PDB file of C-alpha atoms in Angstrom:
ATOM      1  CA  UNK A1172      11.676 106.205 -64.161  1.00 49.00           C
ATOM      2  CA  UNK A1173       9.410 103.225 -64.676  1.00 59.00           C
ATOM      3  CA  UNK A1174      12.341 101.194 -66.039  1.00 46.00           C
ATOM      4  CA  UNK A1175      14.514 101.813 -62.989  1.00 45.00           C
ATOM      5  CA  UNK A1176      11.603 101.131 -60.649  1.00 51.00           C
ATOM      6  CA  UNK A1177      11.116  97.790 -62.392  1.00 49.00           C
ATOM      7  CA  UNK A1178      14.797  96.909 -62.034  1.00 47.00           C
ATOM      8  CA  UNK A1179      14.682  97.810 -58.332  1.00 45.00           C
ATOM      9  CA  UNK A1180      11.555  95.691 -57.839  1.00 47.00           C
ATOM     10  CA  UNK A1181      13.330  92.743 -59.482  1.00 44.00           C
ATOM     11  CA  UNK A1182      16.604  93.150 -57.610  1.00 50.00           C
ATOM     12  CA  UNK A1183      15.124  93.481 -54.127  1.00 63.00           C
ATOM     13  CA  UNK A1184      13.846  89.883 -53.766  1.00 72.00           C
ATOM     14  CA  UNK A1185      17.043  88.556 -55.370  1.00 74.00           C
ATOM     15  CA  UNK A1186      19.144  90.497 -52.868  1.00 74.00           C
ATOM     16  CA  UNK A1187      17.044  89.163 -49.988  1.00 75.00           C
ATOM     17  CA  UNK A1188      17.523  85.574 -51.157  1.00 77.00           C
ATOM     18  CA  UNK A1189      21.276  86.100 -51.517  1.00 80.00           C
ATOM     19  CA  UNK A1190      21.434  87.576 -48.015  1.00 80.00           C
ATOM     20  CA  UNK A1191      19.417  84.662 -46.609  1.00 80.00           C
ATOM     21  CA  UNK A1192      21.765  82.135 -48.212  1.00 86.00           C
ATOM     22  CA  UNK A1193      24.759  84.005 -46.802  1.00 86.00           C
ATOM     23  CA  UNK A1194      23.194  84.444 -43.339  1.00 90.00           C
ATOM     24  CA  UNK A1195      22.378  80.755 -42.812  1.00 95.00           C
ATOM     25  CA  UNK A1196      25.919  79.481 -43.281  1.00 94.00           C
ATOM     26  CA  UNK A1197      27.561  77.499 -40.507  1.00 96.00           C
ATOM     27  CA  UNK A1198      30.832  75.719 -39.802  1.00 96.00           C
ATOM     28  CA  UNK A1199      31.387  72.315 -41.363  1.00 93.00           C
ATOM     29  CA  UNK A1200      33.098  69.128 -40.254  1.00 91.00           C
ATOM     30  CA  UNK A1201      33.864  69.661 -36.599  1.00 96.00           C
ATOM     31  CA  UNK A1202      35.993  66.644 -35.565  1.00 96.00           C
ATOM     32  CA  UNK A1203      33.726  65.908 -32.587  1.00 96.00           C
ATOM     33  CA  UNK A1204      30.952  64.937 -35.015  1.00 95.00           C
ATOM     34  CA  UNK A1205      32.701  61.649 -35.742  1.00 93.00           C
ATOM     35  CA  UNK A1206      31.877  60.636 -32.170  1.00 95.00           C
ATOM     36  CA  UNK A1207      28.493  62.339 -31.856  1.00 96.00           C
ATOM     37  CA  UNK A1208      27.037  60.684 -34.971  1.00 94.00           C
ATOM     38  CA  UNK A1209      27.479  57.166 -33.582  1.00 94.00           C
ATOM     39  CA  UNK A1210      24.791  57.585 -30.925  1.00 96.00           C
ATOM     40  CA  UNK A1211      21.118  58.277 -30.385  1.00 96.00           C
ATOM     41  CA  UNK A1212      20.233  60.735 -27.632  1.00 98.00           C
ATOM     42  CA  UNK A1213      17.683  60.165 -24.876  1.00 98.00           C
ATOM     43  CA  UNK A1214      15.684  63.355 -24.391  1.00 98.00           C
ATOM     44  CA  UNK A1215      16.178  64.514 -20.777  1.00 98.00           C
ATOM     45  CA  UNK A1216      17.596  61.076 -20.060  1.00 98.00           C
ATOM     46  CA  UNK A1217      15.900  57.731 -20.606  1.00 97.00           C
ATOM     47  CA  UNK A1218      12.965  58.662 -18.405  1.00 97.00           C
ATOM     48  CA  UNK A1219       9.780  56.684 -17.834  1.00 96.00           C
ATOM     49  CA  UNK A1220       7.171  58.142 -15.435  1.00 92.00           C
ATOM     50  CA  UNK A1221       5.300  54.824 -15.362  1.00 91.00           C
ATOM     51  CA  UNK A1222       8.374  53.248 -13.740  1.00 93.00           C
ATOM     52  CA  UNK A1223       9.016  56.190 -11.434  1.00 95.00           C
ATOM     53  CA  UNK A1224      11.899  57.561 -13.488  1.00 97.00           C
ATOM     54  CA  UNK A1225      11.404  61.332 -13.974  1.00 98.00           C
ATOM     55  CA  UNK A1226      12.893  63.417 -16.761  1.00 98.00           C
ATOM     56  CA  UNK A1227      16.303  65.001 -16.102  1.00 98.00           C
ATOM     57  CA  UNK A1228      16.833  62.798 -13.051  1.00 98.00           C
ATOM     58  CA  UNK A1229      19.864  60.754 -12.065  1.00 98.00           C
ATOM     59  CA  UNK A1230      17.752  57.619 -12.488  1.00 98.00           C
ATOM     60  CA  UNK A1231      16.989  58.618 -16.093  1.00 98.00           C
ATOM     61  CA  UNK A1232      20.639  59.354 -16.817  1.00 98.00           C
ATOM     62  CA  UNK A1233      21.894  56.108 -15.289  1.00 97.00           C
ATOM     63  CA  UNK A1234      19.286  54.222 -17.306  1.00 96.00           C
ATOM     64  CA  UNK A1235      20.490  55.901 -20.507  1.00 96.00           C
ATOM     65  CA  UNK A1236      24.081  54.987 -19.684  1.00 96.00           C
ATOM     66  CA  UNK A1237      23.052  51.361 -19.143  1.00 94.00           C
ATOM     67  CA  UNK A1238      21.508  51.333 -22.641  1.00 93.00           C
ATOM     68  CA  UNK A1239      24.599  53.034 -24.093  1.00 93.00           C
ATOM     69  CA  UNK A1240      22.587  56.064 -25.234  1.00 95.00           C
ATOM     70  CA  UNK A1241      23.855  59.571 -25.408  1.00 97.00           C
ATOM     71  CA  UNK A1242      21.714  62.063 -23.511  1.00 98.00           C
ATOM     72  CA  UNK A1243      20.216  65.472 -24.078  1.00 98.00           C
ATOM     73  CA  UNK A1244      19.925  67.504 -20.893  1.00 98.00           C
ATOM     74  CA  UNK A1245      18.945  71.044 -19.894  1.00 98.00           C
ATOM     75  CA  UNK A1246      21.001  73.367 -17.715  1.00 98.00           C
ATOM     76  CA  UNK A1247      20.033  76.454 -15.683  1.00 98.00           C
ATOM     77  CA  UNK A1248      22.271  78.662 -13.578  1.00 97.00           C
ATOM     78  CA  UNK A1249      21.370  78.753  -9.866  1.00 97.00           C
ATOM     79  CA  UNK A1250      21.480  81.820  -7.626  1.00 96.00           C
ATOM     80  CA  UNK A1251      24.791  80.731  -6.131  1.00 96.00           C
ATOM     81  CA  UNK A1252      26.429  80.058  -9.489  1.00 96.00           C
ATOM     82  CA  UNK A1253      25.985  76.318  -9.948  1.00 97.00           C
ATOM     83  CA  UNK A1254      24.360  74.419 -12.811  1.00 98.00           C
ATOM     84  CA  UNK A1255      21.029  72.702 -12.199  1.00 98.00           C
ATOM     85  CA  UNK A1256      19.888  70.063 -14.668  1.00 98.00           C
ATOM     86  CA  UNK A1257      16.215  70.783 -15.285  1.00 98.00           C
ATOM     87  CA  UNK A1258      14.160  71.864 -18.285  1.00 97.00           C
ATOM     88  CA  UNK A1259      11.762  74.553 -17.023  1.00 97.00           C
ATOM     89  CA  UNK A1260      12.916  77.684 -15.262  1.00 96.00           C
ATOM     90  CA  UNK A1261      10.031  77.128 -12.816  1.00 97.00           C
ATOM     91  CA  UNK A1262       9.687  73.999 -10.667  1.00 98.00           C
ATOM     92  CA  UNK A1263       5.904  74.048 -10.922  1.00 98.00           C
ATOM     93  CA  UNK A1264       5.505  71.318 -13.549  1.00 97.00           C
ATOM     94  CA  UNK A1265       8.251  68.985 -12.372  1.00 97.00           C
ATOM     95  CA  UNK A1266       8.295  69.493  -8.598  1.00 97.00           C
ATOM     96  CA  UNK A1267       4.960  71.165  -7.818  1.00 96.00           C
ATOM     97  CA  UNK A1268       6.503  74.393  -6.497  1.00 97.00           C
ATOM     98  CA  UNK A1269       6.017  77.774  -8.155  1.00 95.00           C
ATOM     99  CA  UNK A1270       9.628  78.906  -7.707  1.00 97.00           C
ATOM    100  CA  UNK A1271      12.325  79.932 -10.188  1.00 97.00           C
ATOM    101  CA  UNK A1272      15.565  77.946 -10.456  1.00 97.00           C
ATOM    102  CA  UNK A1273      17.734  81.054 -10.914  1.00 95.00           C
ATOM    103  CA  UNK A1274      16.407  82.398  -7.583  1.00 96.00           C
ATOM    104  CA  UNK A1275      17.410  79.287  -5.587  1.00 98.00           C
ATOM    105  CA  UNK A1276      20.701  78.239  -4.050  1.00 98.00           C
ATOM    106  CA  UNK A1277      21.798  74.619  -4.352  1.00 98.00           C
ATOM    107  CA  UNK A1278      20.761  73.701  -0.757  1.00 98.00           C
ATOM    108  CA  UNK A1279      17.315  75.184  -1.455  1.00 98.00           C
ATOM    109  CA  UNK A1280      17.084  73.367  -4.794  1.00 98.00           C
ATOM    110  CA  UNK A1281      17.886  70.024  -3.185  1.00 97.00           C
ATOM    111  CA  UNK A1282      14.824  70.298  -0.952  1.00 97.00           C
ATOM    112  CA  UNK A1283      12.527  69.577  -3.906  1.00 98.00           C
ATOM    113  CA  UNK A1284      11.643  66.196  -5.402  1.00 98.00           C
ATOM    114  CA  UNK A1285      10.839  65.357  -9.011  1.00 98.00           C
ATOM    115  CA  UNK A1286       7.369  64.186 -10.059  1.00 96.00           C
ATOM    116  CA  UNK A1287       6.381  62.723  -6.688  1.00 94.00           C
ATOM    117  CA  UNK A1288       9.462  60.482  -6.452  1.00 97.00           C
ATOM    118  CA  UNK A1289      12.488  60.678  -4.189  1.00 96.00           C
ATOM    119  CA  UNK A1290      14.635  61.889  -7.066  1.00 98.00           C
ATOM    120  CA  UNK A1291      16.331  65.243  -6.462  1.00 98.00           C
ATOM    121  CA  UNK A1292      17.223  67.844  -9.093  1.00 98.00           C
ATOM    122  CA  UNK A1293      20.778  66.964 -10.130  1.00 98.00           C
ATOM    123  CA  UNK A1294      23.703  69.288 -10.676  1.00 98.00           C
ATOM    124  CA  UNK A1295      25.610  69.040 -13.924  1.00 98.00           C
ATOM    125  CA  UNK A1296      28.718  67.621 -12.249  1.00 98.00           C
ATOM    126  CA  UNK A1297      26.675  64.754 -10.805  1.00 98.00           C
ATOM    127  CA  UNK A1298      25.633  63.756 -14.318  1.00 98.00           C
ATOM    128  CA  UNK A1299      29.156  64.155 -15.676  1.00 98.00           C
ATOM    129  CA  UNK A1300      30.442  61.674 -13.095  1.00 98.00           C
ATOM    130  CA  UNK A1301      28.119  59.036 -14.575  1.00 97.00           C
ATOM    131  CA  UNK A1302      29.117  59.736 -18.190  1.00 97.00           C
ATOM    132  CA  UNK A1303      32.892  59.867 -17.875  1.00 97.00           C
ATOM    133  CA  UNK A1304      34.413  57.734 -20.657  1.00 96.00           C
ATOM    134  CA  UNK A1305      30.864  56.995 -21.828  1.00 96.00           C
ATOM    135  CA  UNK A1306      28.382  58.086 -24.494  1.00 97.00           C
ATOM    136  CA  UNK A1307      28.261  61.801 -25.404  1.00 98.00           C
ATOM    137  CA  UNK A1308      26.161  64.560 -23.884  1.00 98.00           C
ATOM    138  CA  UNK A1309      24.128  67.116 -25.769  1.00 98.00           C
ATOM    139  CA  UNK A1310      24.080  70.005 -23.284  1.00 98.00           C
ATOM    140  CA  UNK A1311      21.358  72.598 -23.793  1.00 98.00           C
ATOM    141  CA  UNK A1312      22.057  75.875 -22.015  1.00 98.00           C
ATOM    142  CA  UNK A1313      18.821  77.560 -20.946  1.00 97.00           C
ATOM    143  CA  UNK A1314      19.015  81.344 -21.192  1.00 92.00           C
ATOM    144  CA  UNK A1315      16.131  83.782 -21.536  1.00 83.00           C
ATOM    145  CA  UNK A1316      18.208  86.811 -20.544  1.00 76.00           C
ATOM    146  CA  UNK A1317      20.561  89.054 -22.522  1.00 76.00           C
ATOM    147  CA  UNK A1318      23.900  88.464 -20.781  1.00 89.00           C
ATOM    148  CA  UNK A1319      24.752  84.770 -21.068  1.00 95.00           C
ATOM    149  CA  UNK A1320      28.442  85.080 -20.170  1.00 96.00           C
ATOM    150  CA  UNK A1321      28.257  83.653 -16.650  1.00 96.00           C
ATOM    151  CA  UNK A1322      26.076  80.716 -17.730  1.00 97.00           C
ATOM    152  CA  UNK A1323      28.357  79.693 -20.597  1.00 98.00           C
ATOM    153  CA  UNK A1324      31.600  80.241 -18.692  1.00 98.00           C
ATOM    154  CA  UNK A1325      30.357  78.142 -15.786  1.00 98.00           C
ATOM    155  CA  UNK A1326      29.163  75.349 -18.081  1.00 98.00           C
ATOM    156  CA  UNK A1327      32.417  75.191 -20.037  1.00 98.00           C
ATOM    157  CA  UNK A1328      34.558  75.322 -16.898  1.00 98.00           C
ATOM    158  CA  UNK A1329      32.541  72.472 -15.370  1.00 98.00           C
ATOM    159  CA  UNK A1330      32.587  70.318 -18.507  1.00 98.00           C
ATOM    160  CA  UNK A1331      36.339  70.736 -18.876  1.00 97.00           C
ATOM    161  CA  UNK A1332      36.900  69.035 -15.519  1.00 97.00           C
ATOM    162  CA  UNK A1333      35.521  65.671 -16.691  1.00 98.00           C
ATOM    163  CA  UNK A1334      36.437  63.081 -19.311  1.00 97.00           C
ATOM    164  CA  UNK A1335      33.260  63.441 -21.324  1.00 97.00           C
ATOM    165  CA  UNK A1336      32.415  63.897 -24.968  1.00 97.00           C
ATOM    166  CA  UNK A1337      29.925  66.701 -25.369  1.00 98.00           C
ATOM    167  CA  UNK A1338      28.558  69.467 -27.519  1.00 98.00           C
ATOM    168  CA  UNK A1339      26.635  72.571 -26.470  1.00 98.00           C
ATOM    169  CA  UNK A1340      23.395  73.846 -27.973  1.00 98.00           C
ATOM    170  CA  UNK A1341      20.956  76.628 -27.183  1.00 98.00           C
ATOM    171  CA  UNK A1342      17.998  78.529 -28.567  1.00 96.00           C
ATOM    172  CA  UNK A1343      19.838  81.695 -27.528  1.00 96.00           C
ATOM    173  CA  UNK A1344      22.265  82.829 -30.279  1.00 96.00           C
ATOM    174  CA  UNK A1345      24.286  84.670 -27.629  1.00 97.00           C
ATOM    175  CA  UNK A1346      25.422  81.310 -26.212  1.00 98.00           C
ATOM    176  CA  UNK A1347      26.801  80.261 -29.590  1.00 98.00           C
ATOM    177  CA  UNK A1348      28.349  83.664 -30.186  1.00 97.00           C
ATOM    178  CA  UNK A1349      30.246  83.429 -26.882  1.00 97.00           C
ATOM    179  CA  UNK A1350      31.516  79.973 -27.827  1.00 98.00           C
ATOM    180  CA  UNK A1351      32.524  81.135 -31.311  1.00 98.00           C
ATOM    181  CA  UNK A1352      34.570  83.967 -29.841  1.00 97.00           C
ATOM    182  CA  UNK A1353      36.055  82.334 -26.747  1.00 98.00           C
ATOM    183  CA  UNK A1354      35.905  78.533 -27.193  1.00 98.00           C
ATOM    184  CA  UNK A1355      35.792  77.757 -30.926  1.00 98.00           C
ATOM    185  CA  UNK A1356      37.102  74.262 -30.170  1.00 98.00           C
ATOM    186  CA  UNK A1357      33.722  73.279 -28.687  1.00 98.00           C
ATOM    187  CA  UNK A1358      31.132  71.787 -31.042  1.00 98.00           C
ATOM    188  CA  UNK A1359      28.108  74.127 -30.939  1.00 98.00           C
ATOM    189  CA  UNK A1360      24.553  73.913 -32.247  1.00 98.00           C
ATOM    190  CA  UNK A1361      21.610  76.217 -32.862  1.00 98.00           C
ATOM    191  CA  UNK A1362      18.261  75.009 -31.548  1.00 98.00           C
ATOM    192  CA  UNK A1363      15.170  76.149 -33.409  1.00 97.00           C
ATOM    193  CA  UNK A1364      11.696  75.327 -34.670  1.00 97.00           C
ATOM    194  CA  UNK A1365       8.948  76.983 -36.689  1.00 96.00           C
ATOM    195  CA  UNK A1366       8.310  79.879 -34.333  1.00 94.00           C
ATOM    196  CA  UNK A1367       5.424  81.103 -36.456  1.00 88.00           C
ATOM    197  CA  UNK A1368       3.572  78.044 -35.152  1.00 86.00           C
ATOM    198  CA  UNK A1369       5.067  78.140 -31.636  1.00 83.00           C
ATOM    199  CA  UNK A1370       5.734  81.826 -31.112  1.00 78.00           C
ATOM    200  CA  UNK A1371       5.068  82.113 -27.394  1.00 79.00           C
ATOM    201  CA  UNK A1372       6.345  85.437 -26.067  1.00 79.00           C
ATOM    202  CA  UNK A1373       8.621  86.137 -29.017  1.00 86.00           C
ATOM    203  CA  UNK A1374       8.185  89.307 -31.014  1.00 90.00           C
ATOM    204  CA  UNK A1375       7.445  88.932 -34.726  1.00 91.00           C
ATOM    205  CA  UNK A1376      10.988  89.843 -35.819  1.00 90.00           C
ATOM    206  CA  UNK A1377      12.460  87.350 -33.328  1.00 91.00           C
ATOM    207  CA  UNK A1378      10.191  84.558 -34.577  1.00 93.00           C
ATOM    208  CA  UNK A1379      11.166  85.384 -38.169  1.00 93.00           C
ATOM    209  CA  UNK A1380      14.895  85.504 -37.456  1.00 93.00           C
ATOM    210  CA  UNK A1381      14.969  82.309 -35.372  1.00 95.00           C
ATOM    211  CA  UNK A1382      12.819  80.256 -37.729  1.00 95.00           C
ATOM    212  CA  UNK A1383      14.983  81.292 -40.657  1.00 95.00           C
ATOM    213  CA  UNK A1384      18.254  80.799 -38.736  1.00 97.00           C
ATOM    214  CA  UNK A1385      19.446  84.308 -39.596  1.00 95.00           C
ATOM    215  CA  UNK A1386      21.942  84.470 -36.726  1.00 96.00           C
ATOM    216  CA  UNK A1387      24.076  81.711 -38.255  1.00 97.00           C
ATOM    217  CA  UNK A1388      26.389  84.118 -40.065  1.00 94.00           C
ATOM    218  CA  UNK A1389      27.471  85.501 -36.666  1.00 96.00           C
ATOM    219  CA  UNK A1390      27.492  82.317 -34.604  1.00 97.00           C
ATOM    220  CA  UNK A1391      28.580  79.771 -37.287  1.00 97.00           C
ATOM    221  CA  UNK A1392      26.983  76.683 -35.674  1.00 98.00           C
ATOM    222  CA  UNK A1393      28.389  73.229 -36.325  1.00 98.00           C
ATOM    223  CA  UNK A1394      24.897  71.752 -36.366  1.00 98.00           C
ATOM    224  CA  UNK A1395      21.231  72.672 -36.317  1.00 98.00           C
ATOM    225  CA  UNK A1396      18.854  70.990 -33.867  1.00 98.00           C
ATOM    226  CA  UNK A1397      15.339  71.471 -35.193  1.00 97.00           C
ATOM    227  CA  UNK A1398      11.923  70.312 -34.080  1.00 97.00           C
ATOM    228  CA  UNK A1399      11.421  67.327 -36.335  1.00 97.00           C
ATOM    229  CA  UNK A1400       7.760  68.021 -37.138  1.00 96.00           C
ATOM    230  CA  UNK A1401       8.872  71.374 -38.580  1.00 96.00           C
ATOM    231  CA  UNK A1402      11.883  70.110 -40.519  1.00 96.00           C
ATOM    232  CA  UNK A1403      10.381  70.973 -43.916  1.00 95.00           C
ATOM    233  CA  UNK A1404      10.769  74.726 -43.444  1.00 95.00           C
ATOM    234  CA  UNK A1405      13.070  76.255 -46.108  1.00 94.00           C
ATOM    235  CA  UNK A1406      15.812  77.225 -43.646  1.00 95.00           C
ATOM    236  CA  UNK A1407      16.360  73.576 -42.666  1.00 96.00           C
ATOM    237  CA  UNK A1408      16.524  72.527 -46.308  1.00 95.00           C
ATOM    238  CA  UNK A1409      19.033  75.294 -46.986  1.00 95.00           C
ATOM    239  CA  UNK A1410      21.284  74.322 -44.076  1.00 96.00           C
ATOM    240  CA  UNK A1411      21.145  70.623 -44.942  1.00 95.00           C
ATOM    241  CA  UNK A1412      21.382  70.667 -48.722  1.00 93.00           C
ATOM    242  CA  UNK A1413      23.326  73.805 -49.568  1.00 93.00           C
ATOM    243  CA  UNK A1414      25.506  74.429 -46.505  1.00 95.00           C
ATOM    244  CA  UNK A1415      25.841  70.724 -45.598  1.00 95.00           C
ATOM    245  CA  UNK A1416      25.421  71.340 -41.880  1.00 97.00           C
ATOM    246  CA  UNK A1417      24.875  68.438 -39.498  1.00 97.00           C
ATOM    247  CA  UNK A1418      21.331  68.054 -38.178  1.00 97.00           C
ATOM    248  CA  UNK A1419      19.557  66.829 -35.055  1.00 98.00           C
ATOM    249  CA  UNK A1420      15.810  66.168 -35.037  1.00 98.00           C
ATOM    250  CA  UNK A1421      13.789  66.430 -31.813  1.00 98.00           C
ATOM    251  CA  UNK A1422      11.741  64.954 -30.246  1.00 97.00           C
ATOM    252  CA  UNK A1423      11.225  61.521 -31.840  1.00 97.00           C
ATOM    253  CA  UNK A1424       8.569  59.373 -30.149  1.00 97.00           C
ATOM    254  CA  UNK A1425       8.505  56.067 -32.034  1.00 96.00           C
ATOM    255  CA  UNK A1426      11.036  53.636 -33.573  1.00 94.00           C
ATOM    256  CA  UNK A1427       9.417  54.126 -36.990  1.00 94.00           C
ATOM    257  CA  UNK A1428       9.818  57.894 -36.757  1.00 96.00           C
ATOM    258  CA  UNK A1429      13.411  57.398 -35.624  1.00 95.00           C
ATOM    259  CA  UNK A1430      14.280  55.259 -38.613  1.00 93.00           C
ATOM    260  CA  UNK A1431      12.698  57.730 -41.031  1.00 95.00           C
ATOM    261  CA  UNK A1432      14.684  60.665 -39.677  1.00 96.00           C
ATOM    262  CA  UNK A1433      17.903  58.689 -39.701  1.00 95.00           C
ATOM    263  CA  UNK A1434      17.322  57.785 -43.344  1.00 95.00           C
ATOM    264  CA  UNK A1435      16.952  61.491 -44.043  1.00 95.00           C
ATOM    265  CA  UNK A1436      20.334  62.135 -42.418  1.00 94.00           C
ATOM    266  CA  UNK A1437      19.259  63.448 -39.023  1.00 96.00           C
ATOM    267  CA  UNK A1438      20.771  62.430 -35.725  1.00 97.00           C
ATOM    268  CA  UNK A1439      17.942  61.692 -33.317  1.00 97.00           C
ATOM    269  CA  UNK A1440      16.837  62.914 -29.901  1.00 98.00           C
ATOM    270  CA  UNK A1441      14.102  60.553 -28.690  1.00 98.00           C
ATOM    271  CA  UNK A1442      11.841  59.766 -25.752  1.00 97.00           C
ATOM    272  CA  UNK A1443       9.086  57.346 -24.768  1.00 95.00           C
ATOM    273  CA  UNK A1444      10.675  54.065 -25.907  1.00 94.00           C
ATOM    274  CA  UNK A1445      13.854  52.025 -25.672  1.00 87.00           C
ATOM    275  CA  UNK A1446      15.983  52.414 -28.794  1.00 83.00           C
ATOM    276  CA  UNK A1447      17.247  49.474 -30.865  1.00 78.00           C
ATOM    277  CA  UNK A1448      20.760  48.322 -30.107  1.00 70.00           C
ATOM    278  CA  UNK A1449      22.139  48.690 -33.646  1.00 69.00           C
ATOM    279  CA  UNK A1450      23.864  51.902 -34.701  1.00 70.00           C
ATOM    280  CA  UNK A1451      21.880  54.726 -36.315  1.00 79.00           C
ATOM    281  CA  UNK A1452      20.979  53.966 -39.930  1.00 63.00           C
ATOM    282  CA  UNK A1453      22.908  56.849 -41.457  1.00 58.00           C
ATOM    283  CA  UNK A1454      25.927  56.213 -39.227  1.00 58.00           C
ATOM    284  CA  UNK A1455      26.045  52.619 -40.551  1.00 59.00           C
ATOM    285  CA  UNK A1456      26.030  53.904 -44.119  1.00 55.00           C
ATOM    286  CA  UNK A1457      28.791  56.472 -43.577  1.00 50.00           C
ATOM    287  CA  UNK A1458      31.010  54.530 -41.172  1.00 45.00           C
TER     288      UNK A1458
END
């Protein structure tokens, strides 16, 4: 009995490691990556509060386009089924009003101004007009609810109407699962970080699963977008080195940090400075 108990004790951790390796697999070599890798991405647009340019504003997006940067932007579904470009689900931080985006119609949303400026909260199609035939967009779909179908369908339908290069990412695995099942042609990415350090309202099992990227075997992401300060967690190493998945690192806040991440093979999402004009370091090496 002791012999078999010993064998079981030995096999259990091995089985868990094998499952983890299997679970973190993704999808390699999406053709869109050849375009995406050539750019750096301005986090919520190339914003600068000191110059009166708020995050996720049309001014920030036009500024990014002028510098030939790709952009990362955040999308929420409004009450009347449109797509608002804003990070938080509440307008309290950005517009000083304790209201929820999903509970507002577009006319109501347009009554608010960003960070004390005259900038309004843009709709996704307004941003897409600016980026037609331009640098790519990294579109983060914001979903903290179970049924993401309407959000993803609306985003994809809107994006398809414009001549833009884009990929879609989300913290919510359901977004990626919908894309895998219904629009596998779209380049998709799993957002994550070390949720043991930034757990928030997540339950313990959710923090464990998301930190270790255990939903990958269902959603098969084309890339992982991970908080760059947490990039040394084992799941990131596994996805990079064993599964050879593409990687984004967020949010980079200095040129030195940017160069370091690029040398490590990450594409970069940055804020707080103007990027250099030359191509990303790793893109130069692999071009």
